[in-house]
Tab-separated table of C-alpha atoms and ligand atoms in Angstrom:
chain	number	residue	atom	x	y	z
U	1	UNK	CA	-0.214	0.339	0.239
U	2	UNK	CA	1.017	3.285	-0.528
U	3	UNK	CA	1.081	6.099	1.109
U	4	UNK	CA	-0.905	9.448	-0.923
U	5	UNK	CA	0.505	12.646	0.696
U	6	UNK	CA	-1.898	15.336	1.876
U	7	UNK	CA	-1.284	17.820	-1.698
U	8	UNK	CA	-1.887	14.455	-3.791
U	9	UNK	CA	-4.927	13.947	-2.100
U	10	UNK	CA	-6.310	17.440	-2.714
U	11	UNK	CA	-5.627	17.411	-6.641
U	12	UNK	CA	-7.407	14.203	-6.604
U	13	UNK	CA	-10.044	16.118	-4.895
U	14	UNK	CA	-9.981	18.547	-6.609
U	15	UNK	CA	-10.414	16.187	-9.978
U	16	UNK	CA	-13.332	14.341	-8.414
U	17	UNK	CA	-15.298	17.391	-7.480
U	18	UNK	CA	-14.628	18.462	-11.208
U	19	UNK	CA	-15.543	15.550	-12.618
U	20	UNK	CA	-19.080	15.090	-10.617
U	21	UNK	CA	-20.058	18.983	-11.057
U	22	UNK	CA	-19.491	18.072	-14.997
U	23	UNK	CA	-22.394	15.563	-14.710
U	24	UNK	CA	-24.433	17.690	-13.026
U	25	UNK	CA	-23.747	21.052	-14.741
U	26	UNK	CA	-23.185	20.169	-18.324
U	27	UNK	CA	-22.559	23.856	-18.892
U	28	UNK	CA	-19.331	23.812	-17.002
U	29	UNK	CA	-18.006	21.439	-19.143
U	30	UNK	CA	-17.979	23.805	-21.987
U	31	UNK	CA	-16.947	26.611	-19.808
U	32	UNK	CA	-13.666	24.279	-18.835
U	33	UNK	CA	-13.199	23.224	-22.313
U	34	UNK	CA	-13.162	27.053	-23.472
U	35	UNK	CA	-10.742	27.668	-20.708
U	36	UNK	CA	-8.383	25.124	-21.523
U	37	UNK	CA	-8.891	26.261	-25.390
U	38	UNK	CA	-7.929	30.008	-24.161
U	39	UNK	CA	-5.380	29.030	-22.005
U	40	UNK	CA	-3.738	26.962	-24.564
U	41	UNK	CA	-3.821	29.832	-26.954
U	42	UNK	CA	-2.297	32.747	-24.717
U	43	UNK	CA	0.451	30.154	-23.428
U	44	UNK	CA	1.252	30.100	-26.893
U	45	UNK	CA	0.979	33.207	-28.076
U	46	UNK	CA	3.357	35.111	-25.703
U	47	UNK	CA	6.571	34.882	-23.805
U	48	UNK	CA	5.855	35.960	-20.014
U	49	UNK	CA	2.418	34.084	-20.277
U	50	UNK	CA	3.512	31.221	-17.483
U	51	UNK	CA	4.274	34.397	-15.248
U	52	UNK	CA	1.439	34.476	-12.968
U	53	UNK	CA	1.317	30.597	-12.857
U	54	UNK	CA	2.507	27.592	-14.640
U	55	UNK	CA	0.215	26.715	-17.559
U	56	UNK	CA	0.141	23.042	-15.548
U	57	UNK	CA	-0.933	24.974	-12.006
U	58	UNK	CA	-3.176	26.922	-14.514
U	59	UNK	CA	-5.335	24.432	-16.341
U	60	UNK	CA	-5.926	22.087	-12.744
U	61	UNK	CA	-6.652	25.441	-11.171
U	62	UNK	CA	-10.478	25.649	-9.411
U	63	UNK	CA	-12.323	27.161	-6.959
U	64	UNK	CA	-15.543	25.910	-5.364
U	65	UNK	CA	-17.765	26.888	-2.963
U	66	UNK	CA	-20.102	26.151	-0.158
U	67	UNK	CA	-22.228	27.550	2.632
U	68	UNK	CA	-22.804	26.446	6.123
U	69	UNK	CA	-25.587	27.086	8.281
U	70	UNK	CA	-23.470	27.123	11.683
U	71	UNK	CA	-20.018	27.230	13.623
U	72	UNK	CA	-20.034	23.483	14.543
U	73	UNK	CA	-20.248	22.683	11.034
U	74	UNK	CA	-17.475	25.315	9.911
U	75	UNK	CA	-15.709	23.464	12.230
U	76	UNK	CA	-16.058	20.224	10.686
U	77	UNK	CA	-15.626	21.544	7.303
U	78	UNK	CA	-12.092	22.674	8.445
U	79	UNK	CA	-11.332	18.816	9.539
U	80	UNK	CA	-12.861	17.763	6.146
U	81	UNK	CA	-10.624	20.531	4.028
U	82	UNK	CA	-7.392	19.817	6.294
U	83	UNK	CA	-7.093	16.337	5.430
U	84	UNK	CA	-6.316	18.114	2.270
U	85	UNK	CA	-4.122	20.748	3.254
U	86	UNK	CA	-6.289	23.231	3.075
U	87	UNK	CA	-6.462	25.639	5.903
U	88	UNK	CA	-8.661	28.999	6.428
U	89	UNK	CA	-7.386	31.919	5.044
U	90	UNK	CA	-9.248	35.774	5.260
U	91	UNK	CA	-12.209	36.747	6.507
U	92	UNK	CA	-15.339	38.142	4.770
U	93	UNK	CA	-18.024	39.994	5.894
U	94	UNK	CA	-20.441	39.849	2.917
U	95	UNK	CA	-23.160	41.366	4.876
U	96	UNK	CA	-21.910	44.717	4.560
U	97	UNK	CA	-20.565	44.343	0.936
U	98	UNK	CA	-21.838	47.094	-1.399
U	99	UNK	CA	-25.528	47.158	-2.579
U	100	UNK	CA	-25.784	43.610	-2.601
U	101	UNK	CA	-25.270	42.262	1.184
U	102	UNK	CA	-26.427	38.621	2.195
U	103	UNK	CA	-26.631	37.177	5.371
U	104	UNK	CA	-23.340	35.445	5.576
U	105	UNK	CA	-19.618	35.589	7.174
U	106	UNK	CA	-16.903	33.907	4.939
U	107	UNK	CA	-13.340	32.328	4.972
U	108	UNK	CA	-11.580	30.421	1.945
U	109	UNK	CA	-9.934	27.084	2.763
U	110	UNK	CA	-6.370	26.644	0.270
U	111	UNK	CA	-3.089	25.619	0.627
U	112	UNK	CA	-0.746	27.961	2.473
U	113	UNK	CA	2.780	27.829	1.460
U	114	UNK	CA	4.482	28.654	-2.103
U	115	UNK	CA	5.352	25.145	-2.658
U	116	UNK	CA	1.975	23.760	-2.111
U	117	UNK	CA	0.158	26.314	-3.889
U	118	UNK	CA	2.344	25.024	-7.361
U	119	UNK	CA	1.542	21.569	-6.798
U	120	UNK	CA	-2.169	22.278	-6.802
U	121	UNK	CA	-3.850	25.606	-5.670
U	122	UNK	CA	-7.016	24.047	-5.199
U	123	UNK	CA	-9.250	26.691	-2.376
U	124	UNK	CA	-12.824	26.792	-1.419
U	125	UNK	CA	-14.994	29.969	-0.045
U	126	UNK	CA	-16.811	28.960	2.470
U	127	UNK	CA	-19.641	30.997	4.461
U	128	UNK	CA	-21.590	30.456	7.647
U	129	UNK	CA	-24.817	31.574	7.751
U	130	UNK	CA	-24.772	34.903	10.613
U	131	UNK	CA	-28.368	33.205	12.262
U	132	UNK	CA	-28.174	35.741	14.917
U	133	UNK	CA	-27.926	38.768	12.697
U	134	UNK	CA	-31.126	40.594	13.759
U	135	UNK	CA	-31.334	42.767	10.460
U	136	UNK	CA	-32.099	39.446	9.026
U	137	UNK	CA	-33.726	37.289	11.325
U	138	UNK	CA	-36.020	37.603	14.181
U	139	UNK	CA	-35.155	35.601	17.520
U	140	UNK	CA	-38.140	32.877	16.559
U	141	UNK	CA	-37.048	31.936	12.885
U	142	UNK	CA	-33.287	32.534	13.937
U	143	UNK	CA	-33.628	29.867	16.782
U	144	UNK	CA	-35.902	27.407	14.472
U	145	UNK	CA	-33.019	27.517	11.728
U	146	UNK	CA	-30.575	26.983	14.789
U	147	UNK	CA	-32.749	24.158	15.864
U	148	UNK	CA	-33.143	22.294	11.840
U	149	UNK	CA	-28.948	22.853	11.700
U	150	UNK	CA	-28.420	21.361	14.479
U	151	UNK	CA	-30.285	18.462	13.776
U	152	UNK	CA	-28.803	17.612	10.675
U	153	UNK	CA	-25.560	15.866	9.611
U	154	UNK	CA	-23.507	17.219	6.769
U	155	UNK	CA	-20.161	14.898	7.254
U	156	UNK	CA	-20.507	11.426	8.404
U	157	UNK	CA	-18.464	10.277	11.051
U	158	UNK	CA	-16.070	7.914	9.016
U	159	UNK	CA	-15.642	10.926	7.006
U	160	UNK	CA	-14.494	12.959	9.658
U	161	UNK	CA	-12.358	10.080	11.393
U	162	UNK	CA	-10.468	9.520	8.131
U	163	UNK	CA	-10.187	13.454	7.904
U	164	UNK	CA	-8.415	13.281	11.357
U	165	UNK	CA	-5.992	10.842	10.442
U	166	UNK	CA	-5.039	12.211	7.332
U	167	UNK	CA	-4.272	15.570	9.350
U	168	UNK	CA	-2.292	13.964	11.927
U	169	UNK	CA	-0.438	11.711	9.460
U	170	UNK	CA	-0.179	14.178	6.214
U	171	UNK	CA	-1.961	12.046	4.328
U	172	UNK	CA	-3.012	8.492	4.139
U	173	UNK	CA	-2.604	4.643	2.511
U	174	UNK	CA	-3.755	4.474	-0.777
U	175	UNK	CA	-7.166	2.664	0.672
U	176	UNK	CA	-7.885	4.942	3.180
U	177	UNK	CA	-7.418	7.884	0.951
U	178	UNK	CA	-9.970	6.151	-1.957
U	179	UNK	CA	-12.540	6.028	1.034
U	180	UNK	CA	-11.993	9.240	1.998
U	181	UNK	CA	-12.196	11.268	-1.667
U	182	UNK	CA	-15.215	9.089	-1.865
U	183	UNK	CA	-16.830	10.396	0.881
U	184	UNK	CA	-15.925	13.737	0.964
U	185	UNK	CA	-16.800	14.505	-2.852
U	186	UNK	CA	-20.146	12.514	-1.703
U	187	UNK	CA	-20.705	15.095	0.840
U	188	UNK	CA	-20.590	17.988	-1.859
U	189	UNK	CA	-23.289	16.645	-4.287
U	190	UNK	CA	-26.483	18.017	-4.813
U	191	UNK	CA	-28.702	15.942	-2.749
U	192	UNK	CA	-31.932	14.008	-4.088
U	193	UNK	CA	-33.914	14.304	-0.623
U	194	UNK	CA	-37.024	15.876	-0.851
U	195	UNK	CA	-37.122	19.520	0.014
U	196	UNK	CA	-39.595	20.633	2.407
U	197	UNK	CA	-41.702	23.223	0.390
U	198	UNK	CA	-43.062	25.684	2.919
U	199	UNK	CA	-39.818	25.712	5.139
U	200	UNK	CA	-37.780	26.508	1.956
U	201	UNK	CA	-39.893	29.452	0.609
U	202	UNK	CA	-40.071	31.209	3.691
U	203	UNK	CA	-36.507	31.148	4.347
U	204	UNK	CA	-36.507	31.912	1.043
U	205	UNK	CA	-38.386	35.314	1.603
U	206	UNK	CA	-35.996	36.301	4.108
U	207	UNK	CA	-32.751	35.266	1.646
U	208	UNK	CA	-32.756	33.009	-1.015
U	209	UNK	CA	-29.293	32.021	0.527
U	210	UNK	CA	-30.957	31.757	3.819
U	211	UNK	CA	-32.936	29.134	2.460
U	212	UNK	CA	-30.029	27.232	-0.003
U	213	UNK	CA	-28.094	26.682	3.453
U	214	UNK	CA	-30.763	25.880	5.362
U	215	UNK	CA	-34.087	24.975	3.750
U	216	UNK	CA	-32.416	21.415	2.993
U	217	UNK	CA	-30.455	18.659	5.039
U	218	UNK	CA	-27.105	18.617	2.927
U	219	UNK	CA	-24.496	21.110	1.655
U	220	UNK	CA	-23.401	21.391	-1.998
U	221	UNK	CA	-20.958	23.099	-3.782
U	222	UNK	CA	-22.739	25.829	-5.829
U	223	UNK	CA	-20.144	26.472	-8.266
U	224	UNK	CA	-16.393	25.414	-9.670
U	225	UNK	CA	-14.132	27.505	-11.345
U	226	UNK	CA	-11.519	27.405	-13.762
U	227	UNK	CA	-8.696	29.847	-14.075
U	228	UNK	CA	-7.868	31.788	-17.255
U	229	UNK	CA	-5.626	33.397	-18.217
U	230	UNK	CA	-7.382	35.906	-20.697
U	231	UNK	CA	-10.665	36.216	-18.965
U	232	UNK	CA	-11.941	38.746	-22.054
U	233	UNK	CA	-11.168	36.378	-24.521
U	234	UNK	CA	-12.996	33.648	-22.275
U	235	UNK	CA	-16.229	35.995	-22.117
U	236	UNK	CA	-16.651	36.535	-26.110
U	237	UNK	CA	-15.654	32.648	-26.843
U	238	UNK	CA	-18.669	31.512	-24.257
U	239	UNK	CA	-21.260	33.853	-24.974
U	240	UNK	CA	-20.362	33.299	-29.442
U	241	UNK	CA	-20.714	29.583	-27.878
U	242	UNK	CA	-24.728	30.912	-26.913
U	243	UNK	CA	-23.903	30.985	-23.196
U	244	UNK	CA	-25.368	33.921	-21.633
U	245	UNK	CA	-22.613	35.384	-19.620
U	246	UNK	CA	-23.875	38.073	-16.455
U	247	UNK	CA	-23.194	41.852	-17.642
U	248	UNK	CA	-19.713	42.562	-16.259
U	249	UNK	CA	-16.358	41.224	-15.257
U	250	UNK	CA	-16.339	42.020	-11.904
U	251	UNK	CA	-13.086	43.604	-9.959
U	252	UNK	CA	-10.291	45.522	-12.033
U	253	UNK	CA	-11.145	46.693	-15.667
U	254	UNK	CA	-8.980	45.891	-18.356
U	255	UNK	CA	-6.264	47.767	-18.905
U	256	UNK	CA	-2.556	48.034	-20.311
U	257	UNK	CA	-0.979	47.992	-16.743
U	258	UNK	CA	-0.529	44.820	-14.488
U	259	UNK	CA	-3.118	42.509	-13.871
U	260	UNK	CA	-3.511	42.547	-9.753
U	261	UNK	CA	-6.189	40.686	-7.795
U	262	UNK	CA	-8.893	38.939	-9.137
U	263	UNK	CA	-11.081	39.496	-12.264
U	264	UNK	CA	-14.323	36.649	-12.432
U	265	UNK	CA	-17.660	36.578	-14.300
U	266	UNK	CA	-20.369	33.903	-14.558
U	267	UNK	CA	-23.280	33.064	-15.894
U	268	UNK	CA	-26.487	32.588	-14.134
U	269	UNK	CA	-28.009	29.604	-12.386
U	270	UNK	CA	-30.118	27.476	-14.393
U	271	UNK	CA	-33.153	25.907	-12.958
U	272	UNK	CA	-32.783	22.658	-11.877
U	273	UNK	CA	-35.632	20.057	-11.014
U	274	UNK	CA	-35.913	18.724	-7.364
U	275	UNK	CA	-38.468	16.810	-5.563
U	276	UNK	CA	-40.784	19.000	-2.900
U	277	UNK	CA	-42.611	18.048	0.125
U	278	UNK	CA	-45.851	19.758	0.468
U	279	UNK	CA	-47.036	20.422	4.370
U	280	UNK	CA	-50.186	17.711	3.325
U	281	UNK	CA	-47.451	15.086	3.014
U	282	UNK	CA	-47.710	14.974	-0.897
U	283	UNK	CA	-44.318	14.847	-3.143
U	284	UNK	CA	-44.256	16.577	-6.188
U	285	UNK	CA	-41.411	17.721	-8.525
U	286	UNK	CA	-40.468	21.433	-8.921
U	287	UNK	CA	-37.358	23.095	-9.223
U	288	UNK	CA	-34.686	25.498	-7.659
U	289	UNK	CA	-31.502	27.246	-9.126
U	290	UNK	CA	-28.831	26.676	-6.483
U	291	UNK	CA	-25.689	26.638	-8.920
U	292	UNK	CA	-24.216	28.545	-11.720
U	293	UNK	CA	-20.763	29.192	-13.591
U	294	UNK	CA	-18.165	31.157	-12.481
U	295	UNK	CA	-14.415	31.425	-14.360
U	296	UNK	CA	-11.470	33.798	-13.223
U	297	UNK	CA	-7.908	35.565	-13.941
U	298	UNK	CA	-6.077	36.224	-11.205
U	299	UNK	CA	-3.239	38.770	-10.943
U	300	UNK	CA	-0.767	40.359	-8.321
U	301	UNK	CA	-1.726	40.265	-4.683
U	302	UNK	CA	-1.946	43.958	-3.449
U	303	UNK	CA	-0.340	44.963	-0.046
U	304	UNK	CA	-2.582	46.714	2.263
U	305	UNK	CA	-1.664	50.092	1.109
U	306	UNK	CA	-2.366	48.786	-2.501
U	307	UNK	CA	-5.612	47.652	-1.481
U	308	UNK	CA	-6.469	50.909	-0.108
U	309	UNK	CA	-5.073	52.402	-3.093
U	310	UNK	CA	-7.658	49.945	-5.181
U	311	UNK	CA	-10.324	50.536	-2.660
U	312	UNK	CA	-10.144	54.714	-2.883
U	313	UNK	CA	-9.956	53.944	-7.185
U	314	UNK	CA	-13.380	51.785	-6.875
U	315	UNK	CA	-14.698	54.719	-4.585
U	316	UNK	CA	-13.594	57.123	-7.048
U	317	UNK	CA	-15.474	54.893	-9.918
U	318	UNK	CA	-18.802	54.985	-8.226
U	319	UNK	CA	-18.409	58.953	-7.628
U	320	UNK	CA	-17.720	59.317	-11.447
U	321	UNK	CA	-20.607	57.003	-12.797
U	322	UNK	CA	-22.968	58.614	-9.951
U	323	UNK	CA	-22.212	61.842	-11.430
U	324	UNK	CA	-22.075	60.217	-15.132
U	325	UNK	CA	-24.382	57.097	-15.462
U	326	UNK	CA	-23.250	56.922	-19.163
U	327	UNK	CA	-19.392	56.843	-18.533
U	328	UNK	CA	-16.757	58.067	-20.735
U	329	UNK	CA	-17.242	57.784	-24.545
U	330	UNK	CA	-15.830	54.571	-25.575
U	331	UNK	CA	-13.269	56.268	-27.998
U	332	UNK	CA	-11.332	58.231	-25.648
U	333	UNK	CA	-10.784	54.923	-23.415
U	334	UNK	CA	-10.853	52.458	-26.309
U	335	UNK	CA	-7.992	50.244	-27.818
U	336	UNK	CA	-9.614	47.227	-26.298
U	337	UNK	CA	-11.452	44.361	-27.875
U	338	UNK	CA	-15.196	45.045	-28.849
U	339	UNK	CA	-16.922	42.538	-25.633
U	340	UNK	CA	-19.665	43.452	-24.170
U	341	UNK	CA	-18.468	43.598	-21.062
U	342	UNK	CA	-16.148	46.030	-21.600
U	343	UNK	CA	-18.193	48.211	-22.598
U	344	UNK	CA	-20.709	49.076	-19.731
U	345	UNK	CA	-20.727	52.517	-18.266
U	346	UNK	CA	-18.572	51.312	-14.950
U	347	UNK	CA	-15.904	49.553	-17.063
U	348	UNK	CA	-15.280	52.668	-19.183
U	349	UNK	CA	-15.382	54.845	-16.281
U	350	UNK	CA	-12.643	52.373	-14.043
U	351	UNK	CA	-10.651	51.647	-17.187
U	352	UNK	CA	-10.193	55.856	-17.119
U	353	UNK	CA	-9.460	56.025	-13.684
U	354	UNK	CA	-7.231	53.586	-13.548
U	355	UNK	CA	-5.377	55.045	-16.133
U	356	UNK	CA	-4.690	57.979	-14.248
U	357	UNK	CA	-4.319	56.425	-11.132
U	358	UNK	CA	-2.609	52.782	-10.950
U	359	UNK	CA	1.130	52.401	-11.157
U	360	UNK	CA	1.425	51.112	-14.907
U	361	UNK	CA	4.139	48.489	-14.918
U	362	UNK	CA	5.308	45.925	-12.142
U	363	UNK	CA	8.480	48.147	-11.052
U	364	UNK	CA	5.895	51.019	-9.992
U	365	UNK	CA	3.435	48.746	-8.642
U	366	UNK	CA	6.496	47.629	-6.427
U	367	UNK	CA	7.817	50.995	-5.805
U	368	UNK	CA	5.068	52.497	-4.312
U	369	UNK	CA	4.698	49.719	-2.142
U	370	UNK	CA	1.280	48.567	-3.352
U	371	UNK	CA	2.220	44.789	-4.910
U	372	UNK	CA	3.569	41.633	-3.310
U	373	UNK	CA	6.697	40.400	-5.081
U	374	UNK	CA	9.560	38.097	-4.411
U	375	UNK	CA	12.979	38.446	-5.318
U	376	UNK	CA	15.208	35.612	-7.185
U	377	UNK	CA	18.852	35.890	-7.682
U	378	UNK	CA	19.258	36.352	-11.585
U	379	UNK	CA	20.266	33.807	-13.758
U	380	UNK	CA	22.851	35.508	-15.320
U	381	UNK	CA	23.311	38.279	-12.313
U	382	UNK	CA	26.363	40.521	-12.522
U	383	UNK	CA	28.890	39.779	-9.931
U	384	UNK	CA	28.414	40.548	-6.229
U	385	UNK	CA	31.342	41.852	-4.275
U	386	UNK	CA	32.207	39.857	-1.703
U	387	UNK	CA	31.167	41.212	1.888
U	388	UNK	CA	33.631	43.141	3.273
U	389	UNK	CA	32.458	43.403	7.051
U	390	UNK	CA	31.297	47.272	8.063
U	391	UNK	CA	28.753	48.492	5.543
U	392	UNK	CA	29.827	46.283	2.999
U	393	UNK	CA	28.029	43.359	4.073
U	394	UNK	CA	24.760	45.245	3.320
U	395	UNK	CA	22.931	46.079	0.003
U	396	UNK	CA	19.900	47.485	-0.627
U	397	UNK	CA	16.788	46.120	-2.218
U	398	UNK	CA	16.156	48.230	-4.817
U	399	UNK	CA	19.968	48.595	-5.245
U	400	UNK	CA	20.539	45.012	-6.036
U	401	UNK	CA	16.750	44.886	-8.569
U	402	UNK	CA	18.421	48.102	-10.427
U	403	UNK	CA	21.554	46.317	-10.905
U	404	UNK	CA	19.997	42.938	-12.588
U	405	UNK	CA	21.280	41.053	-9.454
U	406	UNK	CA	17.770	40.181	-8.246
U	407	UNK	CA	14.697	39.314	-10.280
U	408	UNK	CA	11.242	40.592	-9.197
U	409	UNK	CA	8.794	38.231	-9.219
U	410	UNK	CA	5.110	38.648	-8.520
U	411	UNK	CA	3.053	36.981	-6.122
U	412	UNK	CA	-0.141	35.948	-6.853
U	413	UNK	CA	-3.658	36.906	-5.720
U	414	UNK	CA	-4.551	33.797	-3.861
U	415	UNK	CA	-7.587	34.851	-2.199
U	416	UNK	CA	-10.964	36.523	-3.127
U	417	UNK	CA	-12.691	40.034	-3.479
U	418	UNK	CA	-16.208	40.880	-0.863
U	419	UNK	CA	-17.593	42.906	-3.440
U	420	UNK	CA	-16.816	40.110	-6.513
U	421	UNK	CA	-18.294	37.287	-4.056
U	422	UNK	CA	-20.756	39.569	-2.953
U	423	UNK	CA	-21.450	40.287	-6.744
U	424	UNK	CA	-21.288	36.476	-7.316
U	425	UNK	CA	-23.979	35.127	-4.496
U	426	UNK	CA	-26.367	37.588	-6.578
U	427	UNK	CA	-25.732	35.282	-9.714
U	428	UNK	CA	-28.603	32.773	-8.275
U	429	UNK	CA	-30.860	35.373	-6.113
U	430	UNK	CA	-33.805	35.928	-7.967
U	431	UNK	CA	-34.831	38.342	-5.533
U	432	UNK	CA	-33.340	40.391	-3.050
U	433	UNK	CA	-35.009	39.357	0.068
U	434	UNK	CA	-36.080	41.066	3.446
U	435	UNK	CA	-34.296	42.841	5.909
U	436	UNK	CA	-34.351	45.399	8.285
U	437	UNK	CA	-31.512	47.653	8.469
U	438	UNK	CA	-32.260	49.324	11.469
U	439	UNK	CA	-31.863	46.379	13.916
U	440	UNK	CA	-28.567	44.827	15.375
U	441	UNK	CA	-26.024	43.237	12.999
U	442	UNK	CA	-23.794	40.755	15.165
U	443	UNK	CA	-20.022	42.136	15.302
U	444	UNK	CA	-17.991	39.431	13.610
U	445	UNK	CA	-14.420	39.619	12.616
U	446	UNK	CA	-11.735	37.096	11.544
U	447	UNK	CA	-10.755	36.749	15.161
U	448	UNK	CA	-14.149	35.796	16.399
U	449	UNK	CA	-14.974	33.726	13.427
U	450	UNK	CA	-11.777	31.616	14.111
U	451	UNK	CA	-12.436	31.117	18.181
U	452	UNK	CA	-16.274	29.991	16.949
U	453	UNK	CA	-14.419	27.245	14.929
U	454	UNK	CA	-11.928	26.501	16.939
U	455	UNK	CA	-9.217	26.746	14.461
U	456	UNK	CA	-6.748	29.538	13.200
U	457	UNK	CA	-7.700	31.947	10.316
U	458	UNK	CA	-4.720	32.968	8.739
U	459	UNK	CA	-4.236	36.769	7.663
U	460	UNK	CA	-3.722	36.707	3.581
U	461	UNK	CA	-1.055	39.800	4.064
U	462	UNK	CA	0.531	37.604	6.666
U	463	UNK	CA	1.088	35.027	4.610
U	464	UNK	CA	2.068	37.269	1.420
U	465	UNK	CA	4.480	38.626	3.669
U	466	UNK	CA	6.120	35.586	4.737
U	467	UNK	CA	6.672	34.461	0.942
U	468	UNK	CA	8.335	38.073	0.477
U	469	UNK	CA	10.820	37.646	3.450
U	470	UNK	CA	11.794	33.910	2.361
U	471	UNK	CA	12.710	35.077	-0.875
U	472	UNK	CA	14.825	37.665	0.545
U	473	UNK	CA	16.388	35.599	3.159
U	474	UNK	CA	17.114	32.716	0.320
U	475	UNK	CA	19.086	35.709	-1.940
U	476	UNK	CA	20.726	37.065	0.934
U	477	UNK	CA	22.353	33.567	2.120
U	478	UNK	CA	23.252	32.803	-1.990
U	479	UNK	CA	24.586	36.426	-2.390
U	480	UNK	CA	26.223	36.042	1.390
U	481	UNK	CA	25.124	39.697	1.840
U	482	UNK	CA	22.447	41.424	3.861
U	483	UNK	CA	19.643	42.580	2.057
U	484	UNK	CA	18.471	45.917	3.361
E	501	OOG	C1	-19.382	32.099	-2.757
E	501	OOG	C2	-19.237	33.312	-3.698
E	501	OOG	C3	-18.103	34.230	-3.634
E	501	OOG	C4	-15.778	34.156	-5.155
E	501	OOG	O1	-15.631	33.605	-6.262
E	501	OOG	O2	-15.715	35.153	-4.897
E	501	OOG	C5	-16.979	33.350	-4.684
E	501	OOG	C6	-20.817	31.600	-2.801
E	501	OOG	O3	-21.893	31.871	-3.860
E	501	OOG	O4	-21.306	30.587	-2.101
E	501	OOG	O5	-16.799	32.168	-4.933
E	502	NI	NI1	-16.400	32.188	-6.603
């Protein structure tokens, strides 16, 4: 029997979910095909196409999303994903994300080390229903939801035990590995169990997300997102295939400068047939929209300063759009492909704002302290004098980069954007739902969520900072000089 390490389990898990999802949602298969075509073309067309990730990594790369109903369920999710070397990173409060708030707080489970990400970067955005948020749920309904959630079982004892064993050993023997994969994949399948009609519809009135999470006895992957190297081209090709995408590509605009953070787009959920159980006990067919398709392009991670700048630019885009809802004339910001998603007033405005105010090269982004980069000794690096003691043992980073001794490499953004996430949630909402903004919001942050689920949640910036520091440490050792 051979031992299967966590990263191989993770790669196999992503593949198994992809296989399962493809049979359940045929449009996903089209999306994966088109993504593959775009990636192959981009990789063949540009020398630096793999600067933000090898083609092997990007082709296998997926993120999924699940939603659960309580801290106890979140804690179990942490065990299941822990088996695959995926750990909670980041905190997202989607209750407050501009205009489209939903009653959840979220984190993402993903590998945290550069080497593990390079092997397989599978990640799952995981949301927890905030049943104690009085803007959405009154105390009675909240108690009813909690009772319902506490009584169900998302993950069986065998799965959790195997997960714990995998965490303890950093992997499993092949027999157990297979069983773990089978049980974990099945736990995220859409269940065929009849849906309690009245309960589901009652929750749906408050929020479709609440119904999706607490209206049924199981959870499910609600989308699985491939990564593409050119999302504008993908958008165009999907529309040519007759799949209507949402109006916009979310996140940064397309522009001539470096790609940063995350750009995403999606297509709406389709109605899927489900069985309902009615109040009189009768069972009958119906339909629900719970799943959708999404695709993403990833860029350079921004530092806190870069992120503040990004957020300020978003605010500026909103401000200009409020003043001029049509946006600038297309011709004034054009020189881009003729794609519907790039011609909306928001995109045109964003492009204009970015051209005015965003550092337009990787070097400028780094020098402004806005992007996360790592540094490696260049292959053809000019000779660095051996340190002579005193001042001579130190070299400044910018001096070494300018001299061509160190090469700057972008660190890819491995996380999510709350505003895009809230937008993505809308992909499967038919109605806004009801809420009373005057009632109390529960205060949640990374630490509170971490305490509730009894597992640490890493700060994304801490991880990017550590990757940068490790690269500098390694370079300093190779050069035999201190880098300041
Ligand atoms: C998660 C939405 C967030 C993304 O890519 O931002 C997300 C959900 O709909 O449950 O997946
Ligand atoms: Ni997503």
